[in-house]
Short mmCIF file of C-alpha atoms in Angstrom, two decimals:
data_model
loop_
_atom_site.label_atom_id
_atom_site.label_comp_id
_atom_site.label_asym_id
_atom_site.label_seq_id
_atom_site.Cartn_x
_atom_site.Cartn_y
_atom_site.Cartn_z
CA UNK A 1 -90.62 -66.64 4.52
CA UNK A 2 -90.05 -69.92 2.72
CA UNK A 3 -86.55 -71.38 2.95
CA UNK A 4 -85.42 -74.17 0.64
CA UNK A 5 -82.43 -76.13 1.93
CA UNK A 6 -80.47 -78.26 -0.54
CA UNK A 7 -77.32 -80.33 -0.21
CA UNK A 8 -74.18 -79.59 -2.22
CA UNK A 9 -75.26 -82.23 -4.73
CA UNK A 10 -78.51 -80.31 -5.29
CA UNK A 11 -80.80 -82.73 -3.43
CA UNK A 12 -83.48 -81.09 -1.33
CA UNK A 13 -82.69 -81.79 2.33
CA UNK A 14 -86.20 -81.10 3.61
CA UNK A 15 -89.02 -81.82 1.21
CA UNK A 16 -91.22 -78.81 0.65
CA UNK A 17 -88.85 -76.43 2.44
CA UNK A 18 -89.41 -74.61 5.72
CA UNK A 19 -91.80 -71.82 6.59
CA UNK A 20 -90.33 -69.26 8.99
CA UNK A 21 -91.32 -65.86 10.33
CA UNK A 22 -89.92 -62.81 8.60
CA UNK A 23 -88.04 -61.95 11.81
CA UNK A 24 -86.43 -65.41 12.08
CA UNK A 25 -82.68 -65.66 12.57
CA UNK A 26 -80.21 -68.15 11.16
CA UNK A 27 -80.22 -69.85 14.56
CA UNK A 28 -84.00 -70.30 14.26
CA UNK A 29 -83.51 -71.88 10.85
CA UNK A 30 -80.88 -74.26 12.22
CA UNK A 31 -83.19 -75.30 15.03
CA UNK A 32 -85.97 -75.91 12.51
CA UNK A 33 -83.64 -78.09 10.42
CA UNK A 34 -82.67 -80.01 13.56
CA UNK A 35 -86.32 -80.67 14.44
CA UNK A 36 -87.00 -82.07 10.98
CA UNK A 37 -83.81 -84.11 10.57
CA UNK A 38 -82.91 -84.97 14.23
CA UNK A 39 -79.37 -85.92 13.21
CA UNK A 40 -78.08 -82.50 12.22
CA UNK A 41 -77.93 -80.40 15.39
CA UNK A 42 -77.12 -76.68 14.90
CA UNK A 43 -73.36 -76.80 15.49
CA UNK A 44 -73.12 -79.54 12.88
CA UNK A 45 -74.67 -77.37 10.17
CA UNK A 46 -73.07 -74.95 7.76
CA UNK A 47 -75.43 -72.89 5.61
CA UNK A 48 -74.22 -70.94 2.59
CA UNK A 49 -75.64 -69.27 -0.49
CA UNK A 50 -75.47 -71.25 -3.74
CA UNK A 51 -72.77 -70.24 -6.20
CA UNK A 52 -73.04 -70.19 -10.00
CA UNK A 53 -71.58 -73.26 -11.75
CA UNK A 54 -67.84 -72.93 -12.29
CA UNK A 55 -67.45 -70.11 -9.78
CA UNK A 56 -64.18 -70.08 -7.81
CA UNK A 57 -65.40 -67.69 -5.13
CA UNK A 58 -65.85 -68.78 -1.55
CA UNK A 59 -69.50 -69.17 -0.56
CA UNK A 60 -70.92 -66.76 2.01
CA UNK A 61 -71.48 -68.53 5.32
CA UNK A 62 -74.56 -67.43 7.23
CA UNK A 63 -73.90 -66.20 10.77
CA UNK A 64 -76.16 -67.77 13.37
CA UNK A 65 -76.96 -64.49 15.16
CA UNK A 66 -78.15 -62.60 12.07
CA UNK A 67 -81.69 -62.34 10.78
CA UNK A 68 -82.49 -64.07 7.50
CA UNK A 69 -84.01 -60.83 6.21
CA UNK A 70 -80.56 -59.23 6.34
CA UNK A 71 -79.42 -61.66 3.66
CA UNK A 72 -82.49 -61.56 1.44
CA UNK A 73 -83.73 -58.00 1.64
CA UNK A 74 -87.15 -56.82 2.73
CA UNK A 75 -88.85 -57.52 -0.62
CA UNK A 76 -87.95 -61.21 -0.91
CA UNK A 77 -89.87 -64.01 0.78
CA UNK A 78 -87.97 -66.88 -0.89
CA UNK A 79 -84.54 -68.13 0.11
CA UNK A 80 -82.45 -71.05 -1.14
CA UNK A 81 -79.50 -72.22 0.94
CA UNK A 82 -76.87 -74.92 0.59
CA UNK A 83 -76.43 -77.25 3.55
CA UNK A 84 -73.17 -78.95 4.53
CA UNK A 85 -72.83 -81.53 7.28
CA UNK A 86 -69.75 -80.68 9.37
CA UNK A 87 -69.82 -84.05 11.10
CA UNK A 88 -69.97 -84.79 14.83
CA UNK A 89 -68.80 -81.80 16.89
CA UNK A 90 -67.29 -81.23 20.33
CA UNK A 91 -66.85 -78.03 22.30
CA UNK A 92 -63.46 -76.37 21.95
CA UNK A 93 -63.04 -76.45 25.72
CA UNK A 94 -63.45 -80.24 25.60
CA UNK A 95 -60.95 -80.53 22.76
CA UNK A 96 -58.32 -78.45 24.54
CA UNK A 97 -58.88 -80.16 27.88
CA UNK A 98 -58.18 -83.64 26.53
CA UNK A 99 -55.22 -82.66 24.40
CA UNK A 100 -53.55 -80.88 27.34
CA UNK A 101 -54.46 -83.49 29.94
CA UNK A 102 -52.35 -86.16 28.25
CA UNK A 103 -48.96 -84.40 28.57
CA UNK A 104 -49.87 -83.30 32.10
CA UNK A 105 -50.34 -86.95 33.15
CA UNK A 106 -47.78 -88.73 30.99
CA UNK A 107 -44.76 -86.61 31.85
CA UNK A 108 -44.88 -87.23 35.64
CA UNK A 109 -45.16 -90.99 35.00
CA UNK A 110 -41.68 -90.99 33.49
CA UNK A 111 -40.38 -88.93 36.41
CA UNK A 112 -41.94 -90.71 39.39
CA UNK A 113 -42.00 -94.31 38.16
CA UNK A 114 -39.15 -96.43 36.92
CA UNK A 115 -40.73 -97.15 33.56
CA UNK A 116 -37.29 -97.60 32.02
CA UNK A 117 -37.05 -101.11 33.40
CA UNK A 118 -39.61 -102.08 30.77
CA UNK A 119 -37.23 -100.75 28.12
CA UNK A 120 -34.34 -102.93 29.27
CA UNK A 121 -32.58 -100.54 31.67
CA UNK A 122 -31.90 -102.27 35.01
CA UNK A 123 -29.42 -99.83 36.57
CA UNK A 124 -29.98 -97.43 39.44
CA UNK A 125 -31.75 -94.22 38.55
CA UNK A 126 -30.67 -90.88 40.02
CA UNK A 127 -33.00 -87.88 39.79
CA UNK A 128 -31.09 -84.73 38.92
CA UNK A 129 -32.19 -81.16 39.80
CA UNK A 130 -32.74 -80.17 36.17
CA UNK A 131 -35.15 -83.09 35.75
CA UNK A 132 -37.13 -81.93 38.78
CA UNK A 133 -37.28 -78.34 37.55
CA UNK A 134 -38.26 -79.57 34.09
CA UNK A 135 -41.17 -81.46 35.67
CA UNK A 136 -42.35 -78.32 37.47
CA UNK A 137 -41.99 -76.24 34.32
CA UNK A 138 -43.83 -78.78 32.16
CA UNK A 139 -46.71 -79.28 34.59
CA UNK A 140 -47.09 -75.55 35.17
CA UNK A 141 -47.30 -74.97 31.43
CA UNK A 142 -50.04 -77.50 30.75
CA UNK A 143 -51.94 -76.69 33.94
CA UNK A 144 -51.89 -73.05 32.83
CA UNK A 145 -53.24 -74.07 29.44
CA UNK A 146 -56.13 -76.01 30.96
CA UNK A 147 -57.02 -73.13 33.27
CA UNK A 148 -56.87 -70.69 30.35
CA UNK A 149 -59.18 -72.97 28.37
CA UNK A 150 -61.95 -72.72 30.95
CA UNK A 151 -61.41 -69.26 32.42
CA UNK A 152 -59.60 -67.09 29.85
CA UNK A 153 -60.19 -68.11 26.23
CA UNK A 154 -63.25 -66.96 24.34
CA UNK A 155 -63.81 -68.91 21.15
CA UNK A 156 -65.26 -67.45 17.96
CA UNK A 157 -66.48 -70.94 17.02
CA UNK A 158 -68.19 -72.96 19.73
CA UNK A 159 -67.34 -76.40 18.39
CA UNK A 160 -64.75 -78.37 16.45
CA UNK A 161 -65.01 -81.66 14.50
CA UNK A 162 -64.62 -84.63 16.81
CA UNK A 163 -61.86 -85.99 14.57
CA UNK A 164 -59.66 -83.13 15.80
CA UNK A 165 -59.75 -84.63 19.29
CA UNK A 166 -57.97 -87.77 18.09
CA UNK A 167 -55.54 -85.84 15.90
CA UNK A 168 -54.60 -83.27 18.54
CA UNK A 169 -54.37 -85.85 21.31
CA UNK A 170 -52.07 -87.97 19.16
CA UNK A 171 -49.86 -84.93 18.60
CA UNK A 172 -49.64 -83.70 22.19
CA UNK A 173 -49.63 -87.07 23.93
CA UNK A 174 -46.98 -88.63 21.69
CA UNK A 175 -44.67 -85.62 21.95
CA UNK A 176 -45.25 -85.48 25.70
CA UNK A 177 -44.14 -89.09 26.11
CA UNK A 178 -41.29 -88.60 23.62
CA UNK A 179 -39.81 -85.65 25.51
CA UNK A 180 -40.46 -87.12 28.97
CA UNK A 181 -38.68 -90.33 28.02
CA UNK A 182 -35.41 -88.59 27.18
CA UNK A 183 -35.44 -85.81 29.79
CA UNK A 184 -36.05 -88.29 32.64
CA UNK A 185 -33.85 -91.07 31.28
CA UNK A 186 -31.30 -92.54 33.73
CA UNK A 187 -28.51 -91.84 31.22
CA UNK A 188 -29.57 -88.22 30.74
CA UNK A 189 -26.64 -85.79 30.89
CA UNK A 190 -27.62 -82.45 32.45
CA UNK A 191 -26.41 -79.05 31.31
CA UNK A 192 -24.51 -76.65 33.55
CA UNK A 193 -26.34 -74.96 36.42
CA UNK A 194 -25.94 -71.55 34.77
CA UNK A 195 -27.44 -72.73 31.49
CA UNK A 196 -30.29 -74.42 33.34
CA UNK A 197 -31.12 -71.25 35.30
CA UNK A 198 -30.94 -69.07 32.20
CA UNK A 199 -33.16 -71.43 30.22
CA UNK A 200 -35.84 -71.89 32.85
CA UNK A 201 -35.75 -68.22 33.83
CA UNK A 202 -36.19 -67.13 30.23
CA UNK A 203 -38.95 -69.71 29.75
CA UNK A 204 -40.90 -68.62 32.83
CA UNK A 205 -40.81 -64.99 31.69
CA UNK A 206 -42.16 -66.07 28.30
CA UNK A 207 -44.90 -68.14 29.94
CA UNK A 208 -46.05 -65.14 31.96
CA UNK A 209 -45.90 -62.97 28.84
CA UNK A 210 -47.94 -65.60 27.00
CA UNK A 211 -50.59 -65.51 29.72
CA UNK A 212 -50.81 -61.72 29.48
CA UNK A 213 -51.16 -61.96 25.69
CA UNK A 214 -54.10 -64.31 26.18
CA UNK A 215 -55.71 -61.82 28.55
CA UNK A 216 -55.41 -59.09 25.92
CA UNK A 217 -56.92 -61.37 23.27
CA UNK A 218 -59.75 -62.30 25.61
CA UNK A 219 -60.72 -58.67 26.00
CA UNK A 220 -61.25 -58.37 22.24
CA UNK A 221 -64.27 -60.67 22.37
CA UNK A 222 -67.56 -60.59 24.19
CA UNK A 223 -68.60 -63.33 26.63
CA UNK A 224 -70.22 -65.28 23.81
CA UNK A 225 -67.16 -65.13 21.57
CA UNK A 226 -68.54 -62.26 19.48
CA UNK A 227 -66.30 -59.54 18.16
CA UNK A 228 -64.97 -60.86 14.87
CA UNK A 229 -61.43 -60.16 13.75
CA UNK A 230 -60.02 -57.21 15.66
CA UNK A 231 -56.54 -55.75 15.79
CA UNK A 232 -54.89 -56.59 19.12
CA UNK A 233 -53.10 -53.66 20.74
CA UNK A 234 -50.69 -53.23 23.61
CA UNK A 235 -47.70 -55.10 25.00
CA UNK A 236 -45.97 -57.30 22.39
CA UNK A 237 -48.89 -56.91 19.98
CA UNK A 238 -47.40 -53.52 19.10
CA UNK A 239 -44.49 -55.43 17.58
CA UNK A 240 -46.00 -58.62 16.16
CA UNK A 241 -49.46 -59.74 15.10
CA UNK A 242 -49.39 -63.05 16.97
CA UNK A 243 -47.48 -62.28 20.15
CA UNK A 244 -49.17 -65.24 21.83
CA UNK A 245 -47.54 -67.62 19.34
CA UNK A 246 -44.20 -65.82 19.61
CA UNK A 247 -44.08 -66.19 23.39
CA UNK A 248 -45.22 -69.81 23.04
CA UNK A 249 -42.26 -70.61 20.79
CA UNK A 250 -39.79 -68.78 23.01
CA UNK A 251 -41.01 -70.49 26.17
CA UNK A 252 -40.21 -73.85 24.59
CA UNK A 253 -36.85 -72.45 23.55
CA UNK A 254 -36.19 -71.70 27.21
CA UNK A 255 -37.21 -75.23 28.18
CA UNK A 256 -34.88 -76.72 25.57
CA UNK A 257 -31.97 -74.51 26.58
CA UNK A 258 -32.37 -75.82 30.13
CA UNK A 259 -32.88 -79.49 29.23
CA UNK A 260 -31.12 -79.78 25.85
CA UNK A 261 -32.64 -82.84 24.20
CA UNK A 262 -33.20 -83.61 20.55
CA UNK A 263 -36.79 -84.57 21.34
CA UNK A 264 -37.48 -81.15 22.83
CA UNK A 265 -36.02 -79.28 19.87
CA UNK A 266 -37.96 -81.45 17.41
CA UNK A 267 -41.17 -80.59 19.25
CA UNK A 268 -40.29 -76.88 19.23
CA UNK A 269 -39.57 -76.87 15.49
CA UNK A 270 -42.80 -78.72 14.66
CA UNK A 271 -44.83 -76.45 16.95
CA UNK A 272 -43.17 -73.35 15.47
CA UNK A 273 -44.02 -74.53 11.94
CA UNK A 274 -47.67 -75.07 12.89
CA UNK A 275 -47.97 -71.73 14.68
CA UNK A 276 -46.25 -69.93 11.81
CA UNK A 277 -48.94 -71.24 9.49
CA UNK A 278 -51.64 -70.01 11.89
CA UNK A 279 -49.91 -66.65 12.27
CA UNK A 280 -49.69 -66.14 8.52
CA UNK A 281 -53.40 -66.86 8.13
CA UNK A 282 -54.30 -64.46 10.93
CA UNK A 283 -51.91 -61.83 9.59
CA UNK A 284 -53.55 -61.97 6.16
CA UNK A 285 -56.97 -61.45 7.75
CA UNK A 286 -55.83 -58.52 9.87
CA UNK A 287 -54.01 -56.85 6.97
CA UNK A 288 -57.39 -56.35 5.38
CA UNK A 289 -58.27 -54.02 8.25
CA UNK A 290 -55.00 -52.08 8.17
CA UNK A 291 -52.54 -54.12 10.25
CA UNK A 292 -49.04 -53.95 8.75
CA UNK A 293 -46.47 -55.13 11.30
CA UNK A 294 -44.58 -58.42 11.50
CA UNK A 295 -46.75 -61.51 11.88
CA UNK A 296 -44.82 -63.75 14.28
CA UNK A 297 -41.19 -63.05 15.12
CA UNK A 298 -40.01 -59.69 16.47
CA UNK A 299 -38.33 -57.80 13.66
CA UNK A 300 -37.07 -54.26 13.46
CA UNK A 301 -38.75 -53.55 10.14
CA UNK A 302 -42.17 -54.33 11.56
CA UNK A 303 -41.57 -52.14 14.58
CA UNK A 304 -40.23 -49.33 12.42
CA UNK A 305 -43.32 -49.46 10.22
CA UNK A 306 -45.52 -49.19 13.27
CA UNK A 307 -43.61 -46.20 14.68
CA UNK A 308 -43.45 -44.39 11.34
CA UNK A 309 -47.19 -44.89 11.03
CA UNK A 310 -47.58 -43.26 14.44
CA UNK A 311 -45.47 -40.32 13.27
CA UNK A 312 -47.57 -39.85 10.15
CA UNK A 313 -50.72 -40.00 12.23
CA UNK A 314 -49.24 -37.34 14.48
CA UNK A 315 -48.90 -34.97 11.52
CA UNK A 316 -52.60 -35.37 10.87
CA UNK A 317 -53.59 -34.91 14.50
CA UNK A 318 -51.61 -31.74 15.22
CA UNK A 319 -52.02 -28.71 13.05
CA UNK A 320 -49.02 -26.57 13.96
CA UNK A 321 -45.47 -27.52 13.04
CA UNK A 322 -44.07 -27.28 16.57
CA UNK A 323 -46.51 -29.82 18.03
CA UNK A 324 -46.07 -32.16 15.08
CA UNK A 325 -42.28 -31.94 15.27
CA UNK A 326 -42.35 -32.65 19.00
CA UNK A 327 -44.53 -35.74 18.57
CA UNK A 328 -42.37 -37.04 15.71
CA UNK A 329 -39.22 -36.64 17.82
CA UNK A 330 -40.84 -38.53 20.70
CA UNK A 331 -41.97 -41.34 18.41
CA UNK A 332 -38.56 -41.50 16.77
CA UNK A 333 -36.96 -41.81 20.21
CA UNK A 334 -39.39 -44.61 21.06
CA UNK A 335 -38.43 -46.28 17.79
CA UNK A 336 -34.74 -46.09 18.67
CA UNK A 337 -35.28 -47.55 22.15
CA UNK A 338 -37.48 -50.34 20.77
CA UNK A 339 -34.93 -51.04 18.06
CA UNK A 340 -32.15 -51.42 20.63
CA UNK A 341 -34.30 -53.58 22.91
CA UNK A 342 -35.20 -55.90 20.05
CA UNK A 343 -31.58 -56.18 18.99
CA UNK A 344 -30.56 -57.07 22.54
CA UNK A 345 -33.45 -59.51 22.82
CA UNK A 346 -32.53 -61.32 19.61
CA UNK A 347 -28.86 -61.31 20.62
CA UNK A 348 -29.82 -62.91 23.93
CA UNK A 349 -31.91 -65.58 22.21
CA UNK A 350 -29.20 -66.51 19.73
CA UNK A 351 -26.58 -66.49 22.49
CA UNK A 352 -28.66 -68.91 24.53
CA UNK A 353 -29.10 -71.16 21.52
CA UNK A 354 -25.35 -71.02 20.91
CA UNK A 355 -24.59 -71.92 24.52
CA UNK A 356 -27.04 -74.82 24.46
CA UNK A 357 -25.54 -76.31 21.30
CA UNK A 358 -23.10 -79.17 21.48
CA UNK A 359 -19.41 -78.48 20.96
CA UNK A 360 -19.50 -79.98 17.46
CA UNK A 361 -22.40 -77.79 16.35
CA UNK A 362 -20.79 -74.80 18.06
CA UNK A 363 -17.57 -75.26 16.11
CA UNK A 364 -19.57 -75.60 12.90
CA UNK A 365 -21.35 -72.30 13.61
CA UNK A 366 -18.02 -70.59 14.26
CA UNK A 367 -16.66 -71.86 10.94
CA UNK A 368 -19.76 -70.62 9.12
CA UNK A 369 -19.48 -67.20 10.72
CA UNK A 370 -15.80 -66.93 9.86
#
């Protein structure tokens, strides 16, 4: 089989093309391109089929583990592909390690060392219990993330552009220093003990739930990251598409309830906006395979849709009316219990946010409600 590789401008990347066996895979083609060009190693390459001029369709990206014959058909021995240089790449595990290492190191520096003297504060510094618990919470979170990176996560794409390392590190490291500066500041005013315990307790539960969500997602993929887009099932994934993002947002809500700083809430809002964008993209992909519940935040409508779907499926599974009626009643009861649990959960979250608000904001909320 002869393969002609051209750039997006139409220039032939390898003069004369490449001759490959009929049983060659896309990975074999990428290795052949690497041998001829040296610069473009396989993870840096993206190979697609050419599109007609003026076409607005997305080009089909060739999967590295598929045979070239699957794309061309048995009768064709000619193939033309478009090459795109993705730029220097790094492994996702490397990317995540460096972006999480920064907050894990920077935060304790503000706690253990009197860095505030360099900012003009010369007074005595007293470490309060909430600051100590915040340190434990923060370090546990990012240590968990690093461990999950190496021992839990399975990535569908092996590499990421190296520019993402600088972007992500700037995001995590700057916010880590920003939050650590205010939480550990000598003039920091702690919240009440009850609010601190509620916040950290709620946050720890969400962190453990987040870990379990990652375990469920891990089981959807093979050891090499294969598996494609699959519908996650079980636990909170029966309520929302991206339960891992939901628990991530709520665990930072717990942290902010316990520490109550503007910096922490700014970080939570920015992170929630980013994860909402990711959740919407994933939700759109999964809807194509029949997923129809809420994408990020727990909502009763999404849960009701899921339970009603179960009821309708029950009618198809059981032929006689008595069995079908019994299953529908059971599912309806499950819907009622889930509905009440979600209402209590949301009431708890909003109550915690109300308690953590300042008196001025609290009075404003009361006026708005009245």
